[in-house]
Amino acid sequence: MRFTINGTPIDVPDGHSLAAEALARGIPTRRSVSGESRGPLCGMGVCFECRATVDGVAHQLACQTFAGAPPAPVPHLATDLLIVGAGPAGLAAAAAASANGTGVTIVDDNPTPGGQIWRGGNPPIPNRVQFLPLTRVVDAPQPGELTAIRAGAIVRLRYKRLLLATGARERFLPFPGWTLPHVLGAGGLQALVKAGLPIAGKRIVIAGTGPLLVAVAAYMRDHGASILALCDQASARDQAKFLAQLPFSKWGQGLALARSLRGVRPRAGTWPIAAAPGSVTLNTGRTLPCDYVAVGYHLVPNTELAQLLGCATQNGFVVVNDRQQTTVADVYCAGEPTAIGGIDLAQAEGELAGLAIARAAVPHALLERREQFRRFAERLARVTELRPELRQLPKPETIICRCEDVTQSQLAGASGARGEAAQGPAPMNDWRAAKLHTRCGMGPCQGRTCAPILEFLYGFAPPPPRPPIFPAPIATLEESLP
Amino acid sequence: MSLPDVIVVGAGVVGASCADACARRGLRVEVLDAHGIGGGATAAGMGHIVVMDDSEAQFALTRYSQQLWQALVRELPKTVEYTSSGTVWVADDDQTTTAEMDEVRRKHAYYAARGVATEILDPRALAAAEPNLRAPLSGGLLVPGDAVVYPPCAARFLLERNGIKVTLAPPVTDLRNLRAGHVVNAAGAGAGALTPGLPIRPRKGHLVITDRYPGWLHHQLVELGYLKSAHSHDGDSVAFNAQPRATGQILIGSSRQFDAEHTTVDHALLARMLRRASLYMPRLASLSALRVWTGFRAATPDSLPLIGPWSENVLLATGHEGLGITTSLATGELIADHITGSASAIPPEPYLPDRFSNSHALHH
């Protein structure tokens, strides 16, 4: 299928994304506001670095543009249970609720179900469950109704009960060179490979923190890439402690990963400090020539929709009770937005939510399983805690906000800045001041990339979301409400 | 330690301008605001510097202030984004009437009589000036001297250029606790909470900003029906108002709503506002909206601000409704004139707060 990207024609095989094909050909997706050539970072429609003029339409996400028949329009839809997100939590909830007689519709902004973890694996949609792929929820105009965008057209989604299974995204940290096109997220690079980016024979440095890095390394290795280094900022001691406490059920996953990693020696206490075209330099002082640097510092929960609906959050996570109910009536939440605990916790929470919504009995063993993996999530949070040295990574000219190209020196007056005295008569002492006076977070990613960075660097609480929670055509906000 | 001559409460563009004008006259000034610099209506507004002809007093204030902005242009840092985009008042008459084009001609004559150059655009000239407007429209009035700024950075610039001390916390709750020769209440829509009895009503507005579309829009466009919306003091109203930002983004307004206390987006009103905008610019509907926000204007019953002495050592600089960015610099001069006992460049009487002194009991 032929697309034009910024005026250049590209043939994209069915099922592949335009971003993957552009990256493979070395075609930048956009020029940043300060003139840098940019390519995809997150690979999952969150960072907006891959937006391009596609077939003459400006600001389209190349990573969400797939070759294949466009989805049929669905202007209106009403359902008993609406699930946002077709990852492990959403699918488990759909199976449990549907098996107990509840009508279920799942929407997801990806082309296939599975979320990020099963991307491309095409897990089955449970019986009698309706699935709307390529459908992105952007607004909540009134109780019981969400607005979504599907192939540029509006979808009005009515529901009686709502389950938010919106997953998580990667956390990125700025360092000199991190905006170069060969530097991507770890999950981001994997998503692009699954969307058609050829990786065989490529030299990759994988870095950051968390178990996702190991999974990405194994995946890349299986697809013929050469892993030059697998670096985790966590210390060897913390990692050993974490592994020693791994739940029994995780051993299988761990052993399988270890087998595919044969010959790759993970490096603890190691992280990238700079990238230059065609290379990356580690804190050990070594510079490694490479084709890609895949860097992700664990995950950030996607809580924007929950917050827009008014659900309470605590420490950045959506508050739920023992039936996965949020603080808003008829709104449930499961998976990473409540705690980053991996696939097992997401499935347990999803099943629990599905049963609770269908008013079916909840087995005690399920609650116990959830507790077990909640404890795992806590240990995971500890081992992935970012070391303070990482705050020193950005230099004055390093870009912090990639949408608006706001540099560290522009934000250096931020009063929370470690090691920097507040400057001038008018310090920026919170997210809002930083945004108003530097444009940090004003771009199309709406702060999804830079807000977690400012939280880490300066301690600024991330901003509450505003409608639309993703950029959307003006027409989306124009429709009169019934 | 000696007391400051002036404490300004409110670090919006009006408060910043008052502080700046006082500092330039050698007074020792401090500014207090718990919500940051330019965090209120200054952050929420459009940043349109516009000469208005709603009344002679409004014309005098907006014209004076516009000239002060023009005199400041060369000093403004890039972050203030001063852009001489001009305003086009858009006329949309149907076949049965020429009311809006009559208004264009009236405005043209009014401005010409007062030394403001404007240009009447016929339908073809209007379409050429703004190809994304619906065609045919009846025409319009181009006011080339009008401009656009980014107000939060303008407020910051005014405070920083003379190194005025700004304290961001804690919130001011009682002006009587402030020790200074003069206290200026420039707290915008929050002014009434500090000075009881002010005839100020918060008037909520919505704005939408798009992604970057350089060259899509050239002038600030305002429908001539705008004044109807601005003047209606009952019910919610919307009017077409679109502005090209220096970034290539398009800022779309406007809505006016009394008695709306919460900052949440009113989806029904937002939809009405955007349908109004699409009526004038149908291709707007396909542009990508990045954000919607709301803010509160400080509205007075006669649509003129409150500038001048109020009680004891308290002066007011508030009630600018939707014109605070335009009239901020003139407000600063008038306040500094009062404090220093100097003559003002324009008659200050129409803006004196005591014009309302019979209408409330709490004035003391």
mmCIF file with all atom_site columns, C-alpha atoms in Angstrom, chain A residues 244-373:
data_model
loop_
_atom_site.group_PDB
_atom_site.id
_atom_site.type_symbol
_atom_site.label_atom_id
_atom_site.label_alt_id
_atom_site.label_comp_id
_atom_site.label_asym_id
_atom_site.label_entity_id
_atom_site.label_seq_id
_atom_site.pdbx_PDB_ins_code
_atom_site.Cartn_x
_atom_site.Cartn_y
_atom_site.Cartn_z
_atom_site.occupancy
_atom_site.B_iso_or_equiv
_atom_site.pdbx_formal_charge
_atom_site.auth_seq_id
_atom_site.auth_comp_id
_atom_site.auth_asym_id
_atom_site.auth_atom_id
_atom_site.pdbx_PDB_model_num
ATOM 1   C CA . ALA A 1 244 ? 15.563  -13.975 44.965 1.00 0.00 ? 244 ALA A CA 1
ATOM 2   C CA . GLN A 1 245 ? 12.027  -12.879 45.828 1.00 0.00 ? 245 GLN A CA 1
ATOM 3   C CA . LEU A 1 246 ? 10.550  -13.627 42.405 1.00 0.00 ? 246 LEU A CA 1
ATOM 4   C CA . PRO A 1 247 ? 7.192   -15.393 42.784 1.00 0.00 ? 247 PRO A CA 1
ATOM 5   C CA . PHE A 1 248 ? 7.298   -19.075 41.807 1.00 0.00 ? 248 PHE A CA 1
ATOM 6   C CA . SER A 1 249 ? 4.946   -18.455 38.888 1.00 0.00 ? 249 SER A CA 1
ATOM 7   C CA . LYS A 1 250 ? 7.425   -15.963 37.379 1.00 0.00 ? 250 LYS A CA 1
ATOM 8   C CA . TRP A 1 251 ? 10.261  -18.523 37.253 1.00 0.00 ? 251 TRP A CA 1
ATOM 9   C CA . GLY A 1 252 ? 9.089   -19.971 33.975 1.00 0.00 ? 252 GLY A CA 1
ATOM 10  C CA . GLN A 1 253 ? 9.110   -16.540 32.308 1.00 0.00 ? 253 GLN A CA 1
ATOM 11  C CA . GLY A 1 254 ? 12.526  -15.822 33.832 1.00 0.00 ? 254 GLY A CA 1
ATOM 12  C CA . LEU A 1 255 ? 14.112  -19.071 32.667 1.00 0.00 ? 255 LEU A CA 1
ATOM 13  C CA . ALA A 1 256 ? 12.774  -18.705 29.131 1.00 0.00 ? 256 ALA A CA 1
ATOM 14  C CA . LEU A 1 257 ? 14.218  -15.196 28.954 1.00 0.00 ? 257 LEU A CA 1
ATOM 15  C CA . ALA A 1 258 ? 17.551  -16.363 30.362 1.00 0.00 ? 258 ALA A CA 1
ATOM 16  C CA . ARG A 1 259 ? 17.754  -19.051 27.648 1.00 0.00 ? 259 ARG A CA 1
ATOM 17  C CA . SER A 1 260 ? 17.189  -16.588 24.810 1.00 0.00 ? 260 SER A CA 1
ATOM 18  C CA . LEU A 1 261 ? 19.736  -14.225 26.345 1.00 0.00 ? 261 LEU A CA 1
ATOM 19  C CA . ARG A 1 262 ? 22.586  -16.751 26.106 1.00 0.00 ? 262 ARG A CA 1
ATOM 20  C CA . GLY A 1 263 ? 25.791  -14.852 25.560 1.00 0.00 ? 263 GLY A CA 1
ATOM 21  C CA . VAL A 1 264 ? 24.342  -11.457 26.514 1.00 0.00 ? 264 VAL A CA 1
ATOM 22  C CA . ARG A 1 265 ? 25.738  -10.421 29.859 1.00 0.00 ? 265 ARG A CA 1
ATOM 23  C CA . PRO A 1 266 ? 23.455  -7.944  31.611 1.00 0.00 ? 266 PRO A CA 1
ATOM 24  C CA . ARG A 1 267 ? 25.354  -5.036  33.148 1.00 0.00 ? 267 ARG A CA 1
ATOM 25  C CA . ALA A 1 268 ? 24.104  -3.707  36.459 1.00 0.00 ? 268 ALA A CA 1
ATOM 26  C CA . GLY A 1 269 ? 24.626  -0.130  37.600 1.00 0.00 ? 269 GLY A CA 1
ATOM 27  C CA . THR A 1 270 ? 25.130  0.955   33.997 1.00 0.00 ? 270 THR A CA 1
ATOM 28  C CA . TRP A 1 271 ? 23.304  3.536   31.913 1.00 0.00 ? 271 TRP A CA 1
ATOM 29  C CA . PRO A 1 272 ? 23.817  5.708   28.826 1.00 0.00 ? 272 PRO A CA 1
ATOM 30  C CA . ILE A 1 273 ? 25.120  9.229   29.403 1.00 0.00 ? 273 ILE A CA 1
ATOM 31  C CA . ALA A 1 274 ? 25.267  10.480  25.807 1.00 0.00 ? 274 ALA A CA 1
ATOM 32  C CA . ALA A 1 275 ? 24.441  9.482   22.269 1.00 0.00 ? 275 ALA A CA 1
ATOM 33  C CA . ALA A 1 276 ? 25.956  10.703  19.020 1.00 0.00 ? 276 ALA A CA 1
ATOM 34  C CA . PRO A 1 277 ? 24.958  9.672   15.504 1.00 0.00 ? 277 PRO A CA 1
ATOM 35  C CA . GLY A 1 278 ? 25.791  5.955   15.251 1.00 0.00 ? 278 GLY A CA 1
ATOM 36  C CA . SER A 1 279 ? 26.914  5.477   18.837 1.00 0.00 ? 279 SER A CA 1
ATOM 37  C CA . VAL A 1 280 ? 26.154  5.657   22.527 1.00 0.00 ? 280 VAL A CA 1
ATOM 38  C CA . THR A 1 281 ? 28.415  6.328   25.515 1.00 0.00 ? 281 THR A CA 1
ATOM 39  C CA . LEU A 1 282 ? 27.834  4.587   28.841 1.00 0.00 ? 282 LEU A CA 1
ATOM 40  C CA . ASN A 1 283 ? 28.599  5.885   32.317 1.00 0.00 ? 283 ASN A CA 1
ATOM 41  C CA . THR A 1 284 ? 31.510  3.440   32.377 1.00 0.00 ? 284 THR A CA 1
ATOM 42  C CA . GLY A 1 285 ? 33.155  5.662   29.784 1.00 0.00 ? 285 GLY A CA 1
ATOM 43  C CA . ARG A 1 286 ? 32.815  3.151   26.944 1.00 0.00 ? 286 ARG A CA 1
ATOM 44  C CA . THR A 1 287 ? 31.461  4.364   23.610 1.00 0.00 ? 287 THR A CA 1
ATOM 45  C CA . LEU A 1 288 ? 29.703  1.669   21.577 1.00 0.00 ? 288 LEU A CA 1
ATOM 46  C CA . PRO A 1 289 ? 29.079  2.144   17.850 1.00 0.00 ? 289 PRO A CA 1
ATOM 47  C CA . CYS A 1 290 ? 25.560  0.842   17.190 1.00 0.00 ? 290 CYS A CA 1
ATOM 48  C CA . ASP A 1 291 ? 22.526  1.033   14.914 1.00 0.00 ? 291 ASP A CA 1
ATOM 49  C CA . TYR A 1 292 ? 19.936  1.576   17.637 1.00 0.00 ? 292 TYR A CA 1
ATOM 50  C CA . VAL A 1 293 ? 19.901  2.592   21.280 1.00 0.00 ? 293 VAL A CA 1
ATOM 51  C CA . ALA A 1 294 ? 16.766  1.301   23.001 1.00 0.00 ? 294 ALA A CA 1
ATOM 52  C CA . VAL A 1 295 ? 16.260  3.089   26.322 1.00 0.00 ? 295 VAL A CA 1
ATOM 53  C CA . GLY A 1 296 ? 13.348  2.836   28.709 1.00 0.00 ? 296 GLY A CA 1
ATOM 54  C CA . TYR A 1 297 ? 13.267  3.570   32.432 1.00 0.00 ? 297 TYR A CA 1
ATOM 55  C CA . HIS A 1 298 ? 10.418  1.272   33.426 1.00 0.00 ? 298 HIS A CA 1
ATOM 56  C CA . LEU A 1 299 ? 6.811   2.369   33.027 1.00 0.00 ? 299 LEU A CA 1
ATOM 57  C CA . VAL A 1 300 ? 4.388   5.197   33.732 1.00 0.00 ? 300 VAL A CA 1
ATOM 58  C CA . PRO A 1 301 ? 0.702   4.294   34.186 1.00 0.00 ? 301 PRO A CA 1
ATOM 59  C CA . ASN A 1 302 ? -1.780  5.743   31.681 1.00 0.00 ? 302 ASN A CA 1
ATOM 60  C CA . THR A 1 303 ? -4.205  7.430   34.066 1.00 0.00 ? 303 THR A CA 1
ATOM 61  C CA . GLU A 1 304 ? -5.341  10.337  31.885 1.00 0.00 ? 304 GLU A CA 1
ATOM 62  C CA . LEU A 1 305 ? -8.780  8.939   31.082 1.00 0.00 ? 305 LEU A CA 1
ATOM 63  C CA . ALA A 1 306 ? -9.350  7.923   34.707 1.00 0.00 ? 306 ALA A CA 1
ATOM 64  C CA . GLN A 1 307 ? -8.434  11.403  35.879 1.00 0.00 ? 307 GLN A CA 1
ATOM 65  C CA . LEU A 1 308 ? -10.584 13.051  33.231 1.00 0.00 ? 308 LEU A CA 1
ATOM 66  C CA . LEU A 1 309 ? -13.526 11.021  34.564 1.00 0.00 ? 309 LEU A CA 1
ATOM 67  C CA . GLY A 1 310 ? -12.723 12.248  38.066 1.00 0.00 ? 310 GLY A CA 1
ATOM 68  C CA . CYS A 1 311 ? -11.304 9.006   39.506 1.00 0.00 ? 311 CYS A CA 1
ATOM 69  C CA . ALA A 1 312 ? -9.087  9.598   42.517 1.00 0.00 ? 312 ALA A CA 1
ATOM 70  C CA . THR A 1 313 ? -5.395  8.782   42.182 1.00 0.00 ? 313 THR A CA 1
ATOM 71  C CA . GLN A 1 314 ? -2.727  8.243   44.785 1.00 0.00 ? 314 GLN A CA 1
ATOM 72  C CA . ASN A 1 315 ? 1.015   8.423   44.105 1.00 0.00 ? 315 ASN A CA 1
ATOM 73  C CA . GLY A 1 316 ? 0.184   8.480   40.415 1.00 0.00 ? 316 GLY A CA 1
ATOM 74  C CA . PHE A 1 317 ? -1.993  5.350   40.404 1.00 0.00 ? 317 PHE A CA 1
ATOM 75  C CA . VAL A 1 318 ? -5.761  5.002   40.163 1.00 0.00 ? 318 VAL A CA 1
ATOM 76  C CA . VAL A 1 319 ? -7.344  4.170   43.520 1.00 0.00 ? 319 VAL A CA 1
ATOM 77  C CA . VAL A 1 320 ? -9.479  0.991   43.417 1.00 0.00 ? 320 VAL A CA 1
ATOM 78  C CA . ASN A 1 321 ? -11.217 -1.120  46.049 1.00 0.00 ? 321 ASN A CA 1
ATOM 79  C CA . ASP A 1 322 ? -11.175 -4.926  46.361 1.00 0.00 ? 322 ASP A CA 1
ATOM 80  C CA . ARG A 1 323 ? -13.572 -5.154  43.375 1.00 0.00 ? 323 ARG A CA 1
ATOM 81  C CA . GLN A 1 324 ? -11.446 -2.856  41.160 1.00 0.00 ? 324 GLN A CA 1
ATOM 82  C CA . GLN A 1 325 ? -14.007 -0.085  41.517 1.00 0.00 ? 325 GLN A CA 1
ATOM 83  C CA . THR A 1 326 ? -12.660 3.443   41.265 1.00 0.00 ? 326 THR A CA 1
ATOM 84  C CA . THR A 1 327 ? -14.012 6.335   43.304 1.00 0.00 ? 327 THR A CA 1
ATOM 85  C CA . VAL A 1 328 ? -16.435 7.129   40.447 1.00 0.00 ? 328 VAL A CA 1
ATOM 86  C CA . ALA A 1 329 ? -19.659 5.111   40.268 1.00 0.00 ? 329 ALA A CA 1
ATOM 87  C CA . ASP A 1 330 ? -19.707 2.417   37.556 1.00 0.00 ? 330 ASP A CA 1
ATOM 88  C CA . VAL A 1 331 ? -16.098 3.067   36.570 1.00 0.00 ? 331 VAL A CA 1
ATOM 89  C CA . TYR A 1 332 ? -13.625 0.240   37.199 1.00 0.00 ? 332 TYR A CA 1
ATOM 90  C CA . CYS A 1 333 ? -9.908  0.059   36.574 1.00 0.00 ? 333 CYS A CA 1
ATOM 91  C CA . ALA A 1 334 ? -7.530  -2.880  36.161 1.00 0.00 ? 334 ALA A CA 1
ATOM 92  C CA . GLY A 1 335 ? -3.922  -3.490  35.223 1.00 0.00 ? 335 GLY A CA 1
ATOM 93  C CA . GLU A 1 336 ? -1.018  -1.059  35.104 1.00 0.00 ? 336 GLU A CA 1
ATOM 94  C CA . PRO A 1 337 ? -3.020  2.124   35.926 1.00 0.00 ? 337 PRO A CA 1
ATOM 95  C CA . THR A 1 338 ? -3.579  0.724   39.435 1.00 0.00 ? 338 THR A CA 1
ATOM 96  C CA . ALA A 1 339 ? -0.069  -0.742  39.909 1.00 0.00 ? 339 ALA A CA 1
ATOM 97  C CA . ILE A 1 340 ? 2.786   -1.741  37.628 1.00 0.00 ? 340 ILE A CA 1
ATOM 98  C CA . GLY A 1 341 ? 2.831   -5.467  38.294 1.00 0.00 ? 341 GLY A CA 1
ATOM 99  C CA . GLY A 1 342 ? 3.149   -7.100  34.903 1.00 0.00 ? 342 GLY A CA 1
ATOM 100 C CA . ILE A 1 343 ? 0.914   -9.505  33.109 1.00 0.00 ? 343 ILE A CA 1
ATOM 101 C CA . ASP A 1 344 ? -0.079  -11.659 36.103 1.00 0.00 ? 344 ASP A CA 1
ATOM 102 C CA . LEU A 1 345 ? -1.389  -8.778  38.173 1.00 0.00 ? 345 LEU A CA 1
ATOM 103 C CA . ALA A 1 346 ? -3.132  -7.292  35.138 1.00 0.00 ? 346 ALA A CA 1
ATOM 104 C CA . GLN A 1 347 ? -4.913  -10.574 34.401 1.00 0.00 ? 347 GLN A CA 1
ATOM 105 C CA . ALA A 1 348 ? -5.913  -11.119 38.028 1.00 0.00 ? 348 ALA A CA 1
ATOM 106 C CA . GLU A 1 349 ? -7.288  -7.574  38.277 1.00 0.00 ? 349 GLU A CA 1
ATOM 107 C CA . GLY A 1 350 ? -9.050  -7.861  34.944 1.00 0.00 ? 350 GLY A CA 1
ATOM 108 C CA . GLU A 1 351 ? -10.738 -11.122 35.883 1.00 0.00 ? 351 GLU A CA 1
ATOM 109 C CA . LEU A 1 352 ? -11.718 -9.684  39.253 1.00 0.00 ? 352 LEU A CA 1
ATOM 110 C CA . ALA A 1 353 ? -13.207 -6.597  37.629 1.00 0.00 ? 353 ALA A CA 1
ATOM 111 C CA . GLY A 1 354 ? -15.063 -8.675  35.030 1.00 0.00 ? 354 GLY A CA 1
ATOM 112 C CA . LEU A 1 355 ? -16.607 -10.902 37.711 1.00 0.00 ? 355 LEU A CA 1
ATOM 113 C CA . ALA A 1 356 ? -17.507 -7.938  39.919 1.00 0.00 ? 356 ALA A CA 1
ATOM 114 C CA . ILE A 1 357 ? -19.131 -6.084  37.026 1.00 0.00 ? 357 ILE A CA 1
ATOM 115 C CA . ALA A 1 358 ? -21.146 -9.200  36.070 1.00 0.00 ? 358 ALA A CA 1
ATOM 116 C CA . ARG A 1 359 ? -22.092 -9.578  39.765 1.00 0.00 ? 359 ARG A CA 1
ATOM 117 C CA . ALA A 1 360 ? -20.609 -13.078 39.763 1.00 0.00 ? 360 ALA A CA 1
ATOM 118 C CA . ALA A 1 361 ? -18.935 -14.708 42.741 1.00 0.00 ? 361 ALA A CA 1
ATOM 119 C CA . VAL A 1 362 ? -15.281 -13.776 43.231 1.00 0.00 ? 362 VAL A CA 1
ATOM 120 C CA . PRO A 1 363 ? -13.193 -16.784 44.282 1.00 0.00 ? 363 PRO A CA 1
ATOM 121 C CA . HIS A 1 364 ? -11.037 -16.173 47.329 1.00 0.00 ? 364 HIS A CA 1
ATOM 122 C CA . ALA A 1 365 ? -8.032  -17.593 45.465 1.00 0.00 ? 365 ALA A CA 1
ATOM 123 C CA . LEU A 1 366 ? -8.302  -14.792 42.913 1.00 0.00 ? 366 LEU A CA 1
ATOM 124 C CA . LEU A 1 367 ? -8.098  -12.143 45.625 1.00 0.00 ? 367 LEU A CA 1
ATOM 125 C CA . GLU A 1 368 ? -5.083  -13.930 47.062 1.00 0.00 ? 368 GLU A CA 1
ATOM 126 C CA . ARG A 1 369 ? -3.433  -14.027 43.667 1.00 0.00 ? 369 ARG A CA 1
ATOM 127 C CA . ARG A 1 370 ? -3.995  -10.306 43.289 1.00 0.00 ? 370 ARG A CA 1
ATOM 128 C CA . GLU A 1 371 ? -2.400  -9.702  46.703 1.00 0.00 ? 371 GLU A CA 1
ATOM 129 C CA . GLN A 1 372 ? 0.607   -11.854 45.805 1.00 0.00 ? 372 GLN A CA 1
ATOM 130 C CA . PHE A 1 373 ? 1.246   -9.896  42.612 1.00 0.00 ? 373 PHE A CA 1
#
